[in-house]
Amino acid sequence: MTSRSRPTRGRRSTTDHAAIERVAFRLFAERGFEETSVDAIAEAAGIGRRTLFRYYPSKNDIPWGRFEAGLEHLREYLRAMPADIPVYQAVHQAVLDFNHLDETAIPQHRERMRLLLTTPALQAHSALKYAAWRRVIAEYVADRYGLSADDLLPRTVGHVSLGMALSAYEQWLNGRDASLPQLLDAALASLRQYLSEGPGAGDSAAAPAGSPSRNPGRRVPD
């Protein structure tokens, strides 16, 4: 009999990613991420330590949820894009799809992203996840342009796409006036306007929708 099938007296059996995450996030909120041990998560979830590691290779992976499955979906979504759609639109649609949330999932996703973006102990691990995400974007861009994913343009698009997404998330976590899709759209619109401005246009250009108003007493750096 394995640890997965062995009943434990007084504990409920949890064999579901989402249920483990709910327990872990509750403990992270109560104790802090660094102060919460894997053993504490396993015990609160009613499973053994080895069972928990079947679902998540480490404690640092729990806040990322089923990230690898999400990456595979992102890759397939991009592959299915029509060849005649502009590359920037294809990438943006894929980013929107990757970050789509059901209404019921929004509260926990806020907790997830706040934890990922503000917990120092997670930053090194997050860098690996971000690199994997950027690679999927870079591979698609490279394929569309007949380049290598390591060439400058695909690499740049990967970094810029991630930067826009993280900026949108930071704005989303700081207020509730705009939805995440609206902020992702606004980030792209802002960047496109910024890149289209000619020399000296920055002082007179209107801020794109979804952007904070410009402080008239402060000059925006070039």
PDB file of N, CA and C in Angstrom, residues 21-113:
ATOM      1  N   GLU A  21      -3.055  23.902  -2.846  1.00  0.00           N
ATOM      2  CA  GLU A  21      -2.766  25.336  -2.930  1.00  0.00           C
ATOM      3  C   GLU A  21      -3.606  26.128  -1.933  1.00  0.00           C
ATOM      4  N   ARG A  22      -4.880  25.785  -1.797  1.00  0.00           N
ATOM      5  CA  ARG A  22      -5.731  26.516  -0.852  1.00  0.00           C
ATOM      6  C   ARG A  22      -5.186  26.414   0.565  1.00  0.00           C
ATOM      7  N   VAL A  23      -4.779  25.214   0.934  1.00  0.00           N
ATOM      8  CA  VAL A  23      -4.212  25.011   2.270  1.00  0.00           C
ATOM      9  C   VAL A  23      -2.914  25.796   2.417  1.00  0.00           C
ATOM     10  N   ALA A  24      -2.046  25.713   1.408  1.00  0.00           N
ATOM     11  CA  ALA A  24      -0.755  26.386   1.475  1.00  0.00           C
ATOM     12  C   ALA A  24      -0.917  27.897   1.562  1.00  0.00           C
ATOM     13  N   PHE A  25      -1.813  28.461   0.754  1.00  0.00           N
ATOM     14  CA  PHE A  25      -1.998  29.905   0.774  1.00  0.00           C
ATOM     15  C   PHE A  25      -2.571  30.377   2.112  1.00  0.00           C
ATOM     16  N   ARG A  26      -3.414  29.567   2.717  1.00  0.00           N
ATOM     17  CA  ARG A  26      -3.920  29.938   4.040  1.00  0.00           C
ATOM     18  C   ARG A  26      -2.788  29.994   5.048  1.00  0.00           C
ATOM     19  N   LEU A  27      -1.892  29.006   4.995  1.00  0.00           N
ATOM     20  CA  LEU A  27      -0.756  28.995   5.920  1.00  0.00           C
ATOM     21  C   LEU A  27       0.225  30.118   5.614  1.00  0.00           C
ATOM     22  N   PHE A  28       0.448  30.394   4.333  1.00  0.00           N
ATOM     23  CA  PHE A  28       1.348  31.496   3.979  1.00  0.00           C
ATOM     24  C   PHE A  28       0.820  32.813   4.540  1.00  0.00           C
ATOM     25  N   ALA A  29      -0.509  33.002   4.457  1.00  0.00           N
ATOM     26  CA  ALA A  29      -1.111  34.244   4.955  1.00  0.00           C
ATOM     27  C   ALA A  29      -1.011  34.333   6.475  1.00  0.00           C
ATOM     28  N   GLU A  30      -1.148  33.191   7.140  1.00  0.00           N
ATOM     29  CA  GLU A  30      -1.127  33.183   8.605  1.00  0.00           C
ATOM     30  C   GLU A  30       0.285  33.292   9.166  1.00  0.00           C
ATOM     31  N   ARG A  31       1.245  32.587   8.536  1.00  0.00           N
ATOM     32  CA  ARG A  31       2.581  32.460   9.118  1.00  0.00           C
ATOM     33  C   ARG A  31       3.674  33.173   8.331  1.00  0.00           C
ATOM     34  N   GLY A  32       3.399  33.456   7.065  1.00  0.00           N
ATOM     35  CA  GLY A  32       4.440  33.958   6.188  1.00  0.00           C
ATOM     36  C   GLY A  32       5.008  32.815   5.359  1.00  0.00           C
ATOM     37  N   PHE A  33       5.484  33.125   4.166  1.00  0.00           N
ATOM     38  CA  PHE A  33       5.967  32.078   3.270  1.00  0.00           C
ATOM     39  C   PHE A  33       7.172  31.356   3.839  1.00  0.00           C
ATOM     40  N   GLU A  34       8.179  32.092   4.277  1.00  0.00           N
ATOM     41  CA  GLU A  34       9.409  31.463   4.746  1.00  0.00           C
ATOM     42  C   GLU A  34       9.200  30.676   6.035  1.00  0.00           C
ATOM     43  N   GLU A  35       8.231  31.099   6.841  1.00  0.00           N
ATOM     44  CA  GLU A  35       7.995  30.424   8.126  1.00  0.00           C
ATOM     45  C   GLU A  35       7.109  29.194   7.986  1.00  0.00           C
ATOM     46  N   THR A  36       6.557  28.948   6.810  1.00  0.00           N
ATOM     47  CA  THR A  36       5.680  27.794   6.587  1.00  0.00           C
ATOM     48  C   THR A  36       6.500  26.652   6.004  1.00  0.00           C
ATOM     49  N   SER A  37       6.539  25.539   6.685  1.00  0.00           N
ATOM     50  CA  SER A  37       7.322  24.394   6.222  1.00  0.00           C
ATOM     51  C   SER A  37       6.498  23.491   5.312  1.00  0.00           C
ATOM     52  N   VAL A  38       7.199  22.687   4.530  1.00  0.00           N
ATOM     53  CA  VAL A  38       6.526  21.685   3.700  1.00  0.00           C
ATOM     54  C   VAL A  38       5.750  20.716   4.575  1.00  0.00           C
ATOM     55  N   ASP A  39       6.339  20.343   5.701  1.00  0.00           N
ATOM     56  CA  ASP A  39       5.657  19.410   6.607  1.00  0.00           C
ATOM     57  C   ASP A  39       4.340  20.001   7.115  1.00  0.00           C
ATOM     58  N   ALA A  40       4.334  21.304   7.405  1.00  0.00           N
ATOM     59  CA  ALA A  40       3.113  21.940   7.891  1.00  0.00           C
ATOM     60  C   ALA A  40       2.035  21.938   6.812  1.00  0.00           C
ATOM     61  N   ILE A  41       2.435  22.184   5.569  1.00  0.00           N
ATOM     62  CA  ILE A  41       1.464  22.165   4.459  1.00  0.00           C
ATOM     63  C   ILE A  41       0.894  20.768   4.282  1.00  0.00           C
ATOM     64  N   ALA A  42       1.776  19.776   4.289  1.00  0.00           N
ATOM     65  CA  ALA A  42       1.324  18.394   4.104  1.00  0.00           C
ATOM     66  C   ALA A  42       0.363  17.977   5.215  1.00  0.00           C
ATOM     67  N   GLU A  43       0.710  18.330   6.448  1.00  0.00           N
ATOM     68  CA  GLU A  43      -0.156  17.941   7.562  1.00  0.00           C
ATOM     69  C   GLU A  43      -1.514  18.628   7.469  1.00  0.00           C
ATOM     70  N   ALA A  44      -1.512  19.929   7.156  1.00  0.00           N
ATOM     71  CA  ALA A  44      -2.776  20.652   7.052  1.00  0.00           C
ATOM     72  C   ALA A  44      -3.626  20.129   5.903  1.00  0.00           C
ATOM     73  N   ALA A  45      -2.972  19.620   4.853  1.00  0.00           N
ATOM     74  CA  ALA A  45      -3.705  19.078   3.712  1.00  0.00           C
ATOM     75  C   ALA A  45      -4.134  17.636   3.928  1.00  0.00           C
ATOM     76  N   GLY A  46      -3.637  17.019   4.980  1.00  0.00           N
ATOM     77  CA  GLY A  46      -4.012  15.633   5.259  1.00  0.00           C
ATOM     78  C   GLY A  46      -3.316  14.635   4.378  1.00  0.00           C
ATOM     79  N   ILE A  47      -2.100  14.936   3.951  1.00  0.00           N
ATOM     80  CA  ILE A  47      -1.325  14.038   3.087  1.00  0.00           C
ATOM     81  C   ILE A  47       0.091  13.922   3.631  1.00  0.00           C
ATOM     82  N   GLY A  48       0.835  12.972   3.106  1.00  0.00           N
ATOM     83  CA  GLY A  48       2.220  12.815   3.495  1.00  0.00           C
ATOM     84  C   GLY A  48       3.128  13.743   2.707  1.00  0.00           C
ATOM     85  N   ARG A  49       4.321  13.941   3.235  1.00  0.00           N
ATOM     86  CA  ARG A  49       5.304  14.799   2.578  1.00  0.00           C
ATOM     87  C   ARG A  49       5.628  14.293   1.177  1.00  0.00           C
ATOM     88  N   ARG A  50       5.802  12.984   1.036  1.00  0.00           N
ATOM     89  CA  ARG A  50       6.129  12.418  -0.274  1.00  0.00           C
ATOM     90  C   ARG A  50       4.985  12.614  -1.272  1.00  0.00           C
ATOM     91  N   THR A  51       3.763  12.528  -0.796  1.00  0.00           N
ATOM     92  CA  THR A  51       2.623  12.758  -1.671  1.00  0.00           C
ATOM     93  C   THR A  51       2.603  14.201  -2.165  1.00  0.00           C
ATOM     94  N   LEU A  52       2.889  15.134  -1.263  1.00  0.00           N
ATOM     95  CA  LEU A  52       2.925  16.534  -1.661  1.00  0.00           C
ATOM     96  C   LEU A  52       3.966  16.754  -2.760  1.00  0.00           C
ATOM     97  N   PHE A  53       5.114  16.100  -2.615  1.00  0.00           N
ATOM     98  CA  PHE A  53       6.176  16.280  -3.609  1.00  0.00           C
ATOM     99  C   PHE A  53       5.840  15.629  -4.952  1.00  0.00           C
ATOM    100  N   ARG A  54       4.846  14.761  -4.991  1.00  0.00           N
ATOM    101  CA  ARG A  54       4.385  14.250  -6.285  1.00  0.00           C
ATOM    102  C   ARG A  54       3.665  15.340  -7.076  1.00  0.00           C
ATOM    103  N   TYR A  55       3.072  16.273  -6.346  1.00  0.00           N
ATOM    104  CA  TYR A  55       2.340  17.356  -6.993  1.00  0.00           C
ATOM    105  C   TYR A  55       3.228  18.577  -7.238  1.00  0.00           C
ATOM    106  N   TYR A  56       4.108  18.862  -6.296  1.00  0.00           N
ATOM    107  CA  TYR A  56       4.975  20.037  -6.391  1.00  0.00           C
ATOM    108  C   TYR A  56       6.398  19.638  -6.005  1.00  0.00           C
ATOM    109  N   PRO A  57       7.379  19.894  -6.887  1.00  0.00           N
ATOM    110  CA  PRO A  57       8.759  19.493  -6.590  1.00  0.00           C
ATOM    111  C   PRO A  57       9.353  20.186  -5.368  1.00  0.00           C
ATOM    112  N   SER A  58       8.845  21.375  -5.040  1.00  0.00           N
ATOM    113  CA  SER A  58       9.370  22.113  -3.891  1.00  0.00           C
ATOM    114  C   SER A  58       8.294  23.062  -3.374  1.00  0.00           C
ATOM    115  N   LYS A  59       8.522  23.615  -2.194  1.00  0.00           N
ATOM    116  CA  LYS A  59       7.582  24.602  -1.666  1.00  0.00           C
ATOM    117  C   LYS A  59       7.498  25.812  -2.586  1.00  0.00           C
ATOM    118  N   ASN A  60       8.627  26.190  -3.186  1.00  0.00           N
ATOM    119  CA  ASN A  60       8.644  27.349  -4.079  1.00  0.00           C
ATOM    120  C   ASN A  60       7.757  27.160  -5.304  1.00  0.00           C
ATOM    121  N   ASP A  61       7.472  25.912  -5.667  1.00  0.00           N
ATOM    122  CA  ASP A  61       6.627  25.654  -6.838  1.00  0.00           C
ATOM    123  C   ASP A  61       5.140  25.802  -6.535  1.00  0.00           C
ATOM    124  N   ILE A  62       4.754  25.737  -5.272  1.00  0.00           N
ATOM    125  CA  ILE A  62       3.331  25.777  -4.939  1.00  0.00           C
ATOM    126  C   ILE A  62       2.671  27.090  -5.377  1.00  0.00           C
ATOM    127  N   PRO A  63       3.280  28.250  -5.101  1.00  0.00           N
ATOM    128  CA  PRO A  63       2.623  29.482  -5.560  1.00  0.00           C
ATOM    129  C   PRO A  63       2.483  29.575  -7.076  1.00  0.00           C
ATOM    130  N   TRP A  64       3.295  28.829  -7.820  1.00  0.00           N
ATOM    131  CA  TRP A  64       3.225  28.865  -9.277  1.00  0.00           C
ATOM    132  C   TRP A  64       2.145  27.950  -9.837  1.00  0.00           C
ATOM    133  N   GLY A  65       1.517  27.150  -8.994  1.00  0.00           N
ATOM    134  CA  GLY A  65       0.441  26.286  -9.464  1.00  0.00           C
ATOM    135  C   GLY A  65       0.915  25.334 -10.549  1.00  0.00           C
ATOM    136  N   ARG A  66       0.061  25.082 -11.527  1.00  0.00           N
ATOM    137  CA  ARG A  66       0.381  24.161 -12.625  1.00  0.00           C
ATOM    138  C   ARG A  66       0.987  24.956 -13.784  1.00  0.00           C
ATOM    139  N   PHE A  67       2.102  25.584 -13.507  1.00  0.00           N
ATOM    140  CA  PHE A  67       2.718  26.503 -14.454  1.00  0.00           C
ATOM    141  C   PHE A  67       3.179  25.802 -15.723  1.00  0.00           C
ATOM    142  N   GLU A  68       3.766  24.618 -15.585  1.00  0.00           N
ATOM    143  CA  GLU A  68       4.261  23.913 -16.771  1.00  0.00           C
ATOM    144  C   GLU A  68       3.110  23.558 -17.719  1.00  0.00           C
ATOM    145  N   ALA A  69       1.980  23.155 -17.154  1.00  0.00           N
ATOM    146  CA  ALA A  69       0.812  22.882 -18.003  1.00  0.00           C
ATOM    147  C   ALA A  69       0.342  24.155 -18.692  1.00  0.00           C
ATOM    148  N   GLY A  70       0.424  25.278 -17.991  1.00  0.00           N
ATOM    149  CA  GLY A  70       0.060  26.545 -18.593  1.00  0.00           C
ATOM    150  C   GLY A  70       0.987  26.931 -19.732  1.00  0.00           C
ATOM    151  N   LEU A  71       2.277  26.641 -19.565  1.00  0.00           N
ATOM    152  CA  LEU A  71       3.235  26.922 -20.632  1.00  0.00           C
ATOM    153  C   LEU A  71       2.944  26.083 -21.869  1.00  0.00           C
ATOM    154  N   GLU A  72       2.592  24.835 -21.663  1.00  0.00           N
ATOM    155  CA  GLU A  72       2.284  23.976 -22.811  1.00  0.00           C
ATOM    156  C   GLU A  72       1.043  24.479 -23.536  1.00  0.00           C
ATOM    157  N   HIS A  73       0.062  24.940 -22.782  1.00  0.00           N
ATOM    158  CA  HIS A  73      -1.137  25.519 -23.404  1.00  0.00           C
ATOM    159  C   HIS A  73      -0.771  26.776 -24.186  1.00  0.00           C
ATOM    160  N   LEU A  74       0.092  27.611 -23.614  1.00  0.00           N
ATOM    161  CA  LEU A  74       0.537  28.823 -24.303  1.00  0.00           C
ATOM    162  C   LEU A  74       1.227  28.470 -25.615  1.00  0.00           C
ATOM    163  N   ARG A  75       2.071  27.460 -25.571  1.00  0.00           N
ATOM    164  CA  ARG A  75       2.792  27.033 -26.780  1.00  0.00           C
ATOM    165  C   ARG A  75       1.811  26.555 -27.851  1.00  0.00           C
ATOM    166  N   GLU A  76       0.841  25.754 -27.460  1.00  0.00           N
ATOM    167  CA  GLU A  76      -0.143  25.237 -28.413  1.00  0.00           C
ATOM    168  C   GLU A  76      -1.036  26.353 -28.941  1.00  0.00           C
ATOM    169  N   TYR A  77      -1.384  27.301 -28.089  1.00  0.00           N
ATOM    170  CA  TYR A  77      -2.223  28.428 -28.501  1.00  0.00           C
ATOM    171  C   TYR A  77      -1.520  29.230 -29.585  1.00  0.00           C
ATOM    172  N   LEU A  78      -0.240  29.469 -29.405  1.00  0.00           N
ATOM    173  CA  LEU A  78       0.526  30.221 -30.396  1.00  0.00           C
ATOM    174  C   LEU A  78       0.674  29.432 -31.699  1.00  0.00           C
ATOM    175  N   ARG A  79       0.883  28.143 -31.583  1.00  0.00           N
ATOM    176  CA  ARG A  79       1.010  27.313 -32.791  1.00  0.00           C
ATOM    177  C   ARG A  79      -0.255  27.348 -33.638  1.00  0.00           C
ATOM    178  N   ALA A  80      -1.394  27.496 -32.976  1.00  0.00           N
ATOM    179  CA  ALA A  80      -2.672  27.486 -33.689  1.00  0.00           C
ATOM    180  C   ALA A  80      -3.027  28.842 -34.294  1.00  0.00           C
ATOM    181  N   MET A  81      -2.197  29.869 -34.059  1.00  0.00           N
ATOM    182  CA  MET A  81      -2.476  31.197 -34.591  1.00  0.00           C
ATOM    183  C   MET A  81      -2.416  31.196 -36.119  1.00  0.00           C
ATOM    184  N   PRO A  82      -3.356  31.857 -36.799  1.00  0.00           N
ATOM    185  CA  PRO A  82      -3.276  31.984 -38.257  1.00  0.00           C
ATOM    186  C   PRO A  82      -1.995  32.696 -38.668  1.00  0.00           C
ATOM    187  N   ALA A  83      -1.438  32.298 -39.786  1.00  0.00           N
ATOM    188  CA  ALA A  83      -0.162  32.859 -40.240  1.00  0.00           C
ATOM    189  C   ALA A  83      -0.288  34.305 -40.688  1.00  0.00           C
ATOM    190  N   ASP A  84      -1.521  34.766 -40.967  1.00  0.00           N
ATOM    191  CA  ASP A  84      -1.670  36.129 -41.478  1.00  0.00           C
ATOM    192  C   ASP A  84      -1.930  37.156 -40.379  1.00  0.00           C
ATOM    193  N   ILE A  85      -1.996  36.741 -39.137  1.00  0.00           N
ATOM    194  CA  ILE A  85      -2.202  37.697 -38.054  1.00  0.00           C
ATOM    195  C   ILE A  85      -0.856  38.325 -37.700  1.00  0.00           C
ATOM    196  N   PRO A  86      -0.781  39.648 -37.516  1.00  0.00           N
ATOM    197  CA  PRO A  86       0.487  40.270 -37.138  1.00  0.00           C
ATOM    198  C   PRO A  86       1.068  39.634 -35.881  1.00  0.00           C
ATOM    199  N   VAL A  87       2.386  39.530 -35.847  1.00  0.00           N
ATOM    200  CA  VAL A  87       3.045  38.836 -34.743  1.00  0.00           C
ATOM    201  C   VAL A  87       2.702  39.480 -33.403  1.00  0.00           C
ATOM    202  N   TYR A  88       2.727  40.811 -33.330  1.00  0.00           N
ATOM    203  CA  TYR A  88       2.471  41.457 -32.043  1.00  0.00           C
ATOM    204  C   TYR A  88       1.052  41.160 -31.556  1.00  0.00           C
ATOM    205  N   GLN A  89       0.088  41.076 -32.495  1.00  0.00           N
ATOM    206  CA  GLN A  89      -1.282  40.755 -32.100  1.00  0.00           C
ATOM    207  C   GLN A  89      -1.387  39.306 -31.629  1.00  0.00           C
ATOM    208  N   ALA A  90      -0.708  38.411 -32.308  1.00  0.00           N
ATOM    209  CA  ALA A  90      -0.733  37.009 -31.917  1.00  0.00           C
ATOM    210  C   ALA A  90      -0.173  36.833 -30.513  1.00  0.00           C
ATOM    211  N   VAL A  91       0.952  37.478 -30.253  1.00  0.00           N
ATOM    212  CA  VAL A  91       1.567  37.374 -28.926  1.00  0.00           C
ATOM    213  C   VAL A  91       0.645  37.976 -27.869  1.00  0.00           C
ATOM    214  N   HIS A  92       0.044  39.120 -28.178  1.00  0.00           N
ATOM    215  CA  HIS A  92      -0.827  39.764 -27.193  1.00  0.00           C
ATOM    216  C   HIS A  92      -2.062  38.910 -26.900  1.00  0.00           C
ATOM    217  N   GLN A  93      -2.661  38.345 -27.932  1.00  0.00           N
ATOM    218  CA  GLN A  93      -3.812  37.469 -27.711  1.00  0.00           C
ATOM    219  C   GLN A  93      -3.424  36.265 -26.857  1.00  0.00           C
ATOM    220  N   ALA A  94      -2.227  35.741 -27.082  1.00  0.00           N
ATOM    221  CA  ALA A  94      -1.761  34.599 -26.298  1.00  0.00           C
ATOM    222  C   ALA A  94      -1.543  34.994 -24.838  1.00  0.00           C
ATOM    223  N   VAL A  95      -1.012  36.190 -24.624  1.00  0.00           N
ATOM    224  CA  VAL A  95      -0.814  36.670 -23.253  1.00  0.00           C
ATOM    225  C   VAL A  95      -2.162  36.846 -22.549  1.00  0.00           C
ATOM    226  N   LEU A  96      -3.137  37.393 -23.257  1.00  0.00           N
ATOM    227  CA  LEU A  96      -4.473  37.538 -22.677  1.00  0.00           C
ATOM    228  C   LEU A  96      -5.060  36.180 -22.316  1.00  0.00           C
ATOM    229  N   ASP A  97      -4.912  35.220 -23.215  1.00  0.00           N
ATOM    230  CA  ASP A  97      -5.441  33.886 -22.955  1.00  0.00           C
ATOM    231  C   ASP A  97      -4.731  33.236 -21.767  1.00  0.00           C
ATOM    232  N   PHE A  98      -3.411  33.383 -21.711  1.00  0.00           N
ATOM    233  CA  PHE A  98      -2.629  32.784 -20.622  1.00  0.00           C
ATOM    234  C   PHE A  98      -3.067  33.322 -19.264  1.00  0.00           C
ATOM    235  N   ASN A  99      -3.470  34.589 -19.237  1.00  0.00           N
ATOM    236  CA  ASN A  99      -3.831  35.234 -17.978  1.00  0.00           C
ATOM    237  C   ASN A  99      -5.343  35.343 -17.772  1.00  0.00           C
ATOM    238  N   HIS A 100      -6.108  34.601 -18.584  1.00  0.00           N
ATOM    239  CA  HIS A 100      -7.563  34.620 -18.408  1.00  0.00           C
ATOM    240  C   HIS A 100      -7.933  33.972 -17.077  1.00  0.00           C
ATOM    241  N   LEU A 101      -8.872  34.586 -16.373  1.00  0.00           N
ATOM    242  CA  LEU A 101      -9.306  34.085 -15.073  1.00  0.00           C
ATOM    243  C   LEU A 101     -10.826  34.004 -15.014  1.00  0.00           C
ATOM    244  N   ASP A 102     -11.329  32.909 -14.470  1.00  0.00           N
ATOM    245  CA  ASP A 102     -12.743  32.861 -14.121  1.00  0.00           C
ATOM    246  C   ASP A 102     -12.961  33.768 -12.907  1.00  0.00           C
ATOM    247  N   GLU A 103     -14.145  34.322 -12.789  1.00  0.00           N
ATOM    248  CA  GLU A 103     -14.437  35.243 -11.693  1.00  0.00           C
ATOM    249  C   GLU A 103     -14.132  34.622 -10.339  1.00  0.00           C
ATOM    250  N   THR A 104     -14.462  33.342 -10.193  1.00  0.00           N
ATOM    251  CA  THR A 104     -14.263  32.696  -8.900  1.00  0.00           C
ATOM    252  C   THR A 104     -12.792  32.506  -8.557  1.00  0.00           C
ATOM    253  N   ALA A 105     -11.926  32.557  -9.550  1.00  0.00           N
ATOM    254  CA  ALA A 105     -10.495  32.324  -9.319  1.00  0.00           C
ATOM    255  C   ALA A 105      -9.737  33.607  -9.014  1.00  0.00           C
ATOM    256  N   ILE A 106     -10.379  34.761  -9.194  1.00  0.00           N
ATOM    257  CA  ILE A 106      -9.670  36.030  -9.056  1.00  0.00           C
ATOM    258  C   ILE A 106      -9.109  36.267  -7.654  1.00  0.00           C
ATOM    259  N   PRO A 107      -9.878  36.051  -6.571  1.00  0.00           N
ATOM    260  CA  PRO A 107      -9.324  36.339  -5.232  1.00  0.00           C
ATOM    261  C   PRO A 107      -8.044  35.550  -4.934  1.00  0.00           C
ATOM    262  N   GLN A 108      -8.036  34.256  -5.219  1.00  0.00           N
ATOM    263  CA  GLN A 108      -6.823  33.487  -4.933  1.00  0.00           C
ATOM    264  C   GLN A 108      -5.685  33.873  -5.869  1.00  0.00           C
ATOM    265  N   HIS A 109      -6.027  34.244  -7.114  1.00  0.00           N
ATOM    266  CA  HIS A 109      -4.965  34.643  -8.029  1.00  0.00           C
ATOM    267  C   HIS A 109      -4.321  35.946  -7.572  1.00  0.00           C
ATOM    268  N   ARG A 110      -5.099  36.833  -6.989  1.00  0.00           N
ATOM    269  CA  ARG A 110      -4.514  38.038  -6.405  1.00  0.00           C
ATOM    270  C   ARG A 110      -3.516  37.667  -5.312  1.00  0.00           C
ATOM    271  N   GLU A 111      -3.909  36.740  -4.448  1.00  0.00           N
ATOM    272  CA  GLU A 111      -2.999  36.287  -3.401  1.00  0.00           C
ATOM    273  C   GLU A 111      -1.741  35.681  -4.006  1.00  0.00           C
ATOM    274  N   ARG A 112      -1.926  34.871  -5.039  1.00  0.00           N
ATOM    275  CA  ARG A 112      -0.798  34.207  -5.693  1.00  0.00           C
ATOM    276  C   ARG A 112       0.206  35.229  -6.242  1.00  0.00           C
ATOM    277  N   MET A 113      -0.321  36.200  -6.998  1.00  0.00           N
ATOM    278  CA  MET A 113       0.569  37.158  -7.647  1.00  0.00           C
ATOM    279  C   MET A 113       1.201  38.113  -6.637  1.00  0.00           C
TER     280      MET A 113
END
